[in-house]
Amino acid sequence: MEAIRVLLVDDEKEFVVTLAERLRLRGFDTTPVVCAEDVFALIRSEGSPDVVLLDLKMPDMDGMDVLANIKLFDPSIEVIMLTGHGGDPEGVGAKKGGAFEYIMKPIDIAELMVKINQAAAQRRRGLSGS
């Protein structure tokens, strides 16, 4: 089975690079991005990832806007929203906007891996039509 392709989007470079490396060491195919505007060029050039880990608050583009644009571009991409701010109202908004899950930082890597696997399985089921 192919490695799950995960696109990580967060303006905190050290965080996103470290998390990408931690996931890569656990068998995921990861690509870290620090600028939300680069997401769509990357998806167009490299194809859709299975899962996007997306920070809710970024200076160049709001995570909810990025989520909406990802879902317009390819509704099958599963998005897990990450945030170090906020709480339940934002999580509800993210889920209504099409996010698979909403996770607060600091992140438990084991929990995150479970959510990534669940999201990728859901995407692959949708693509296979089952």
mmCIF file with all atom_site columns, C-alpha atoms in Angstrom:
data_model
loop_
_atom_site.group_PDB
_atom_site.id
_atom_site.type_symbol
_atom_site.label_atom_id
_atom_site.label_alt_id
_atom_site.label_comp_id
_atom_site.label_asym_id
_atom_site.label_entity_id
_atom_site.label_seq_id
_atom_site.pdbx_PDB_ins_code
_atom_site.Cartn_x
_atom_site.Cartn_y
_atom_site.Cartn_z
_atom_site.occupancy
_atom_site.B_iso_or_equiv
_atom_site.pdbx_formal_charge
_atom_site.auth_seq_id
_atom_site.auth_comp_id
_atom_site.auth_asym_id
_atom_site.auth_atom_id
_atom_site.pdbx_PDB_model_num
ATOM 1   C CA . MET A 1 1   ? 0.000   0.000  0.000  1.00 0.00 ? 1   MET A CA 1
ATOM 2   C CA . GLU A 1 2   ? 1.239   3.481  -0.858 1.00 0.00 ? 2   GLU A CA 1
ATOM 3   C CA . ALA A 1 3   ? 2.324   5.810  1.924  1.00 0.00 ? 3   ALA A CA 1
ATOM 4   C CA . ILE A 1 4   ? -0.311  8.325  2.948  1.00 0.00 ? 4   ILE A CA 1
ATOM 5   C CA . ARG A 1 5   ? 0.500   11.699 1.371  1.00 0.00 ? 5   ARG A CA 1
ATOM 6   C CA . VAL A 1 6   ? 0.227   14.486 3.937  1.00 0.00 ? 6   VAL A CA 1
ATOM 7   C CA . LEU A 1 7   ? 0.545   18.189 3.141  1.00 0.00 ? 7   LEU A CA 1
ATOM 8   C CA . LEU A 1 8   ? 1.313   20.232 6.272  1.00 0.00 ? 8   LEU A CA 1
ATOM 9   C CA . VAL A 1 9   ? 0.463   23.941 6.207  1.00 0.00 ? 9   VAL A CA 1
ATOM 10  C CA . ASP A 1 10  ? 1.530   26.170 9.105  1.00 0.00 ? 10  ASP A CA 1
ATOM 11  C CA . ASP A 1 11  ? 3.245   29.563 9.233  1.00 0.00 ? 11  ASP A CA 1
ATOM 12  C CA . GLU A 1 12  ? 5.439   28.382 12.135 1.00 0.00 ? 12  GLU A CA 1
ATOM 13  C CA . LYS A 1 13  ? 8.337   26.963 10.104 1.00 0.00 ? 13  LYS A CA 1
ATOM 14  C CA . GLU A 1 14  ? 10.071  25.099 12.920 1.00 0.00 ? 14  GLU A CA 1
ATOM 15  C CA . PHE A 1 15  ? 6.790   23.461 13.978 1.00 0.00 ? 15  PHE A CA 1
ATOM 16  C CA . VAL A 1 16  ? 5.742   22.375 10.475 1.00 0.00 ? 16  VAL A CA 1
ATOM 17  C CA . VAL A 1 17  ? 9.191   21.060 9.486  1.00 0.00 ? 17  VAL A CA 1
ATOM 18  C CA . THR A 1 18  ? 9.568   19.146 12.770 1.00 0.00 ? 18  THR A CA 1
ATOM 19  C CA . LEU A 1 19  ? 6.071   17.655 12.549 1.00 0.00 ? 19  LEU A CA 1
ATOM 20  C CA . ALA A 1 20  ? 6.642   16.671 8.902  1.00 0.00 ? 20  ALA A CA 1
ATOM 21  C CA . GLU A 1 21  ? 9.864   14.904 9.884  1.00 0.00 ? 21  GLU A CA 1
ATOM 22  C CA . ARG A 1 22  ? 8.209   13.098 12.816 1.00 0.00 ? 22  ARG A CA 1
ATOM 23  C CA . LEU A 1 23  ? 5.455   11.841 10.509 1.00 0.00 ? 23  LEU A CA 1
ATOM 24  C CA . ARG A 1 24  ? 7.935   10.916 7.749  1.00 0.00 ? 24  ARG A CA 1
ATOM 25  C CA . LEU A 1 25  ? 9.879   8.767  10.224 1.00 0.00 ? 25  LEU A CA 1
ATOM 26  C CA . ARG A 1 26  ? 6.594   6.950  10.909 1.00 0.00 ? 26  ARG A CA 1
ATOM 27  C CA . GLY A 1 27  ? 6.041   6.103  7.249  1.00 0.00 ? 27  GLY A CA 1
ATOM 28  C CA . PHE A 1 28  ? 4.032   9.054  5.936  1.00 0.00 ? 28  PHE A CA 1
ATOM 29  C CA . ASP A 1 29  ? 4.934   10.910 2.719  1.00 0.00 ? 29  ASP A CA 1
ATOM 30  C CA . THR A 1 30  ? 5.058   14.508 3.987  1.00 0.00 ? 30  THR A CA 1
ATOM 31  C CA . THR A 1 31  ? 5.417   17.939 2.419  1.00 0.00 ? 31  THR A CA 1
ATOM 32  C CA . PRO A 1 32  ? 5.667   20.978 4.733  1.00 0.00 ? 32  PRO A CA 1
ATOM 33  C CA . VAL A 1 33  ? 4.496   24.403 3.520  1.00 0.00 ? 33  VAL A CA 1
ATOM 34  C CA . VAL A 1 34  ? 4.769   27.680 5.462  1.00 0.00 ? 34  VAL A CA 1
ATOM 35  C CA . CYS A 1 35  ? 2.751   29.898 3.124  1.00 0.00 ? 35  CYS A CA 1
ATOM 36  C CA . ALA A 1 36  ? -0.930  29.125 2.602  1.00 0.00 ? 36  ALA A CA 1
ATOM 37  C CA . GLU A 1 37  ? -0.826  30.648 -0.866 1.00 0.00 ? 37  GLU A CA 1
ATOM 38  C CA . ASP A 1 38  ? 1.649   27.930 -1.962 1.00 0.00 ? 38  ASP A CA 1
ATOM 39  C CA . VAL A 1 39  ? -0.864  25.170 -1.205 1.00 0.00 ? 39  VAL A CA 1
ATOM 40  C CA . PHE A 1 40  ? -2.777  25.384 -4.468 1.00 0.00 ? 40  PHE A CA 1
ATOM 41  C CA . ALA A 1 41  ? 0.280   25.631 -6.720 1.00 0.00 ? 41  ALA A CA 1
ATOM 42  C CA . LEU A 1 42  ? 1.686   22.577 -4.958 1.00 0.00 ? 42  LEU A CA 1
ATOM 43  C CA . ILE A 1 43  ? -1.544  20.595 -5.337 1.00 0.00 ? 43  ILE A CA 1
ATOM 44  C CA . ARG A 1 44  ? -1.716  21.512 -9.033 1.00 0.00 ? 44  ARG A CA 1
ATOM 45  C CA . SER A 1 45  ? 1.907   20.523 -9.678 1.00 0.00 ? 45  SER A CA 1
ATOM 46  C CA . GLU A 1 46  ? 2.168   17.411 -7.477 1.00 0.00 ? 46  GLU A CA 1
ATOM 47  C CA . GLY A 1 47  ? -1.428  16.198 -7.331 1.00 0.00 ? 47  GLY A CA 1
ATOM 48  C CA . SER A 1 48  ? -3.833  16.025 -4.429 1.00 0.00 ? 48  SER A CA 1
ATOM 49  C CA . PRO A 1 49  ? -2.538  14.792 -1.085 1.00 0.00 ? 49  PRO A CA 1
ATOM 50  C CA . ASP A 1 50  ? -4.594  12.308 0.914  1.00 0.00 ? 50  ASP A CA 1
ATOM 51  C CA . VAL A 1 51  ? -4.696  14.596 3.936  1.00 0.00 ? 51  VAL A CA 1
ATOM 52  C CA . VAL A 1 52  ? -3.899  18.245 4.635  1.00 0.00 ? 52  VAL A CA 1
ATOM 53  C CA . LEU A 1 53  ? -2.905  19.324 8.149  1.00 0.00 ? 53  LEU A CA 1
ATOM 54  C CA . LEU A 1 54  ? -3.891  22.976 8.169  1.00 0.00 ? 54  LEU A CA 1
ATOM 55  C CA . ASP A 1 55  ? -3.239  25.659 10.776 1.00 0.00 ? 55  ASP A CA 1
ATOM 56  C CA . LEU A 1 56  ? -6.318  27.735 11.503 1.00 0.00 ? 56  LEU A CA 1
ATOM 57  C CA . LYS A 1 57  ? -4.524  31.058 12.106 1.00 0.00 ? 57  LYS A CA 1
ATOM 58  C CA . MET A 1 58  ? -1.936  32.203 9.572  1.00 0.00 ? 58  MET A CA 1
ATOM 59  C CA . PRO A 1 59  ? -0.881  35.736 8.627  1.00 0.00 ? 59  PRO A CA 1
ATOM 60  C CA . ASP A 1 60  ? -1.188  35.391 4.839  1.00 0.00 ? 60  ASP A CA 1
ATOM 61  C CA . MET A 1 61  ? -4.541  33.586 4.649  1.00 0.00 ? 61  MET A CA 1
ATOM 62  C CA . ASP A 1 62  ? -7.140  32.429 7.162  1.00 0.00 ? 62  ASP A CA 1
ATOM 63  C CA . GLY A 1 63  ? -7.221  28.658 7.582  1.00 0.00 ? 63  GLY A CA 1
ATOM 64  C CA . MET A 1 64  ? -10.991 28.584 7.056  1.00 0.00 ? 64  MET A CA 1
ATOM 65  C CA . ASP A 1 65  ? -10.508 30.292 3.663  1.00 0.00 ? 65  ASP A CA 1
ATOM 66  C CA . VAL A 1 66  ? -7.818  27.777 2.723  1.00 0.00 ? 66  VAL A CA 1
ATOM 67  C CA . LEU A 1 67  ? -10.149 24.933 3.793  1.00 0.00 ? 67  LEU A CA 1
ATOM 68  C CA . ALA A 1 68  ? -12.963 26.306 1.620  1.00 0.00 ? 68  ALA A CA 1
ATOM 69  C CA . ASN A 1 69  ? -10.648 26.655 -1.375 1.00 0.00 ? 69  ASN A CA 1
ATOM 70  C CA . ILE A 1 70  ? -9.222  23.144 -0.936 1.00 0.00 ? 70  ILE A CA 1
ATOM 71  C CA . LYS A 1 71  ? -12.750 21.719 -0.857 1.00 0.00 ? 71  LYS A CA 1
ATOM 72  C CA . LEU A 1 72  ? -13.670 23.697 -3.993 1.00 0.00 ? 72  LEU A CA 1
ATOM 73  C CA . PHE A 1 73  ? -10.540 22.467 -5.778 1.00 0.00 ? 73  PHE A CA 1
ATOM 74  C CA . ASP A 1 74  ? -10.845 18.801 -4.718 1.00 0.00 ? 74  ASP A CA 1
ATOM 75  C CA . PRO A 1 75  ? -13.647 17.838 -2.303 1.00 0.00 ? 75  PRO A CA 1
ATOM 76  C CA . SER A 1 76  ? -12.060 14.414 -1.721 1.00 0.00 ? 76  SER A CA 1
ATOM 77  C CA . ILE A 1 77  ? -9.033  15.870 0.097  1.00 0.00 ? 77  ILE A CA 1
ATOM 78  C CA . GLU A 1 78  ? -9.477  15.394 3.835  1.00 0.00 ? 78  GLU A CA 1
ATOM 79  C CA . VAL A 1 79  ? -8.387  18.332 5.982  1.00 0.00 ? 79  VAL A CA 1
ATOM 80  C CA . ILE A 1 80  ? -7.442  18.210 9.651  1.00 0.00 ? 80  ILE A CA 1
ATOM 81  C CA . MET A 1 81  ? -7.439  21.680 11.197 1.00 0.00 ? 81  MET A CA 1
ATOM 82  C CA . LEU A 1 82  ? -4.806  22.495 13.829 1.00 0.00 ? 82  LEU A CA 1
ATOM 83  C CA . THR A 1 83  ? -4.808  25.427 16.203 1.00 0.00 ? 83  THR A CA 1
ATOM 84  C CA . GLY A 1 84  ? -3.066  26.770 19.238 1.00 0.00 ? 84  GLY A CA 1
ATOM 85  C CA . HIS A 1 85  ? -5.881  29.298 19.745 1.00 0.00 ? 85  HIS A CA 1
ATOM 86  C CA . GLY A 1 86  ? -9.607  29.132 20.189 1.00 0.00 ? 86  GLY A CA 1
ATOM 87  C CA . GLY A 1 87  ? -11.905 26.366 21.149 1.00 0.00 ? 87  GLY A CA 1
ATOM 88  C CA . ASP A 1 88  ? -15.209 24.718 20.379 1.00 0.00 ? 88  ASP A CA 1
ATOM 89  C CA . PRO A 1 89  ? -16.899 27.413 18.228 1.00 0.00 ? 89  PRO A CA 1
ATOM 90  C CA . GLU A 1 90  ? -13.988 27.359 15.769 1.00 0.00 ? 90  GLU A CA 1
ATOM 91  C CA . GLY A 1 91  ? -13.959 23.562 15.767 1.00 0.00 ? 91  GLY A CA 1
ATOM 92  C CA . VAL A 1 92  ? -17.657 23.444 14.943 1.00 0.00 ? 92  VAL A CA 1
ATOM 93  C CA . GLY A 1 93  ? -17.119 25.999 12.171 1.00 0.00 ? 93  GLY A CA 1
ATOM 94  C CA . ALA A 1 94  ? -14.225 23.986 10.764 1.00 0.00 ? 94  ALA A CA 1
ATOM 95  C CA . LYS A 1 95  ? -16.275 20.788 10.702 1.00 0.00 ? 95  LYS A CA 1
ATOM 96  C CA . LYS A 1 96  ? -19.209 22.568 9.076  1.00 0.00 ? 96  LYS A CA 1
ATOM 97  C CA . GLY A 1 97  ? -16.728 23.895 6.511  1.00 0.00 ? 97  GLY A CA 1
ATOM 98  C CA . GLY A 1 98  ? -15.745 20.351 5.588  1.00 0.00 ? 98  GLY A CA 1
ATOM 99  C CA . ALA A 1 99  ? -12.826 19.612 7.913  1.00 0.00 ? 99  ALA A CA 1
ATOM 100 C CA . PHE A 1 100 ? -12.410 15.968 8.873  1.00 0.00 ? 100 PHE A CA 1
ATOM 101 C CA . GLU A 1 101 ? -11.187 16.878 12.358 1.00 0.00 ? 101 GLU A CA 1
ATOM 102 C CA . TYR A 1 102 ? -10.123 19.808 14.531 1.00 0.00 ? 102 TYR A CA 1
ATOM 103 C CA . ILE A 1 103 ? -7.140  19.288 16.857 1.00 0.00 ? 103 ILE A CA 1
ATOM 104 C CA . MET A 1 104 ? -5.705  21.651 19.460 1.00 0.00 ? 104 MET A CA 1
ATOM 105 C CA . LYS A 1 105 ? -1.942  22.188 19.799 1.00 0.00 ? 105 LYS A CA 1
ATOM 106 C CA . PRO A 1 106 ? 0.196   20.884 21.398 1.00 0.00 ? 106 PRO A CA 1
ATOM 107 C CA . ILE A 1 107 ? -0.380  17.784 19.312 1.00 0.00 ? 107 ILE A CA 1
ATOM 108 C CA . ASP A 1 108 ? -0.204  14.225 20.584 1.00 0.00 ? 108 ASP A CA 1
ATOM 109 C CA . ILE A 1 109 ? 1.602   12.462 17.714 1.00 0.00 ? 109 ILE A CA 1
ATOM 110 C CA . ALA A 1 110 ? -0.112  9.110  18.362 1.00 0.00 ? 110 ALA A CA 1
ATOM 111 C CA . GLU A 1 111 ? -3.568  10.734 18.284 1.00 0.00 ? 111 GLU A CA 1
ATOM 112 C CA . LEU A 1 112 ? -2.643  12.683 15.162 1.00 0.00 ? 112 LEU A CA 1
ATOM 113 C CA . MET A 1 113 ? -1.471  9.519  13.391 1.00 0.00 ? 113 MET A CA 1
ATOM 114 C CA . VAL A 1 114 ? -4.794  7.827  14.168 1.00 0.00 ? 114 VAL A CA 1
ATOM 115 C CA . LYS A 1 115 ? -6.707  10.812 12.751 1.00 0.00 ? 115 LYS A CA 1
ATOM 116 C CA . ILE A 1 116 ? -4.512  10.951 9.629  1.00 0.00 ? 116 ILE A CA 1
ATOM 117 C CA . ASN A 1 117 ? -5.060  7.234  9.003  1.00 0.00 ? 117 ASN A CA 1
ATOM 118 C CA . GLN A 1 118 ? -8.824  7.610  9.502  1.00 0.00 ? 118 GLN A CA 1
ATOM 119 C CA . ALA A 1 119 ? -8.971  10.622 7.181  1.00 0.00 ? 119 ALA A CA 1
ATOM 120 C CA . ALA A 1 120 ? -6.917  8.876  4.477  1.00 0.00 ? 120 ALA A CA 1
ATOM 121 C CA . ALA A 1 121 ? -9.103  5.764  4.719  1.00 0.00 ? 121 ALA A CA 1
ATOM 122 C CA . GLN A 1 122 ? -12.225 7.895  4.328  1.00 0.00 ? 122 GLN A CA 1
ATOM 123 C CA . ARG A 1 123 ? -10.744 9.642  1.279  1.00 0.00 ? 123 ARG A CA 1
ATOM 124 C CA . ARG A 1 124 ? -9.689  6.372  -0.342 1.00 0.00 ? 124 ARG A CA 1
ATOM 125 C CA . ARG A 1 125 ? -13.142 4.857  0.272  1.00 0.00 ? 125 ARG A CA 1
ATOM 126 C CA . GLY A 1 126 ? -14.686 7.884  -1.408 1.00 0.00 ? 126 GLY A CA 1
ATOM 127 C CA . LEU A 1 127 ? -12.355 7.640  -4.393 1.00 0.00 ? 127 LEU A CA 1
ATOM 128 C CA . SER A 1 128 ? -13.046 3.925  -4.827 1.00 0.00 ? 128 SER A CA 1
ATOM 129 C CA . GLY A 1 129 ? -16.798 4.480  -4.566 1.00 0.00 ? 129 GLY A CA 1
ATOM 130 C CA . SER A 1 130 ? -17.311 2.089  -1.651 1.00 0.00 ? 130 SER A CA 1
#
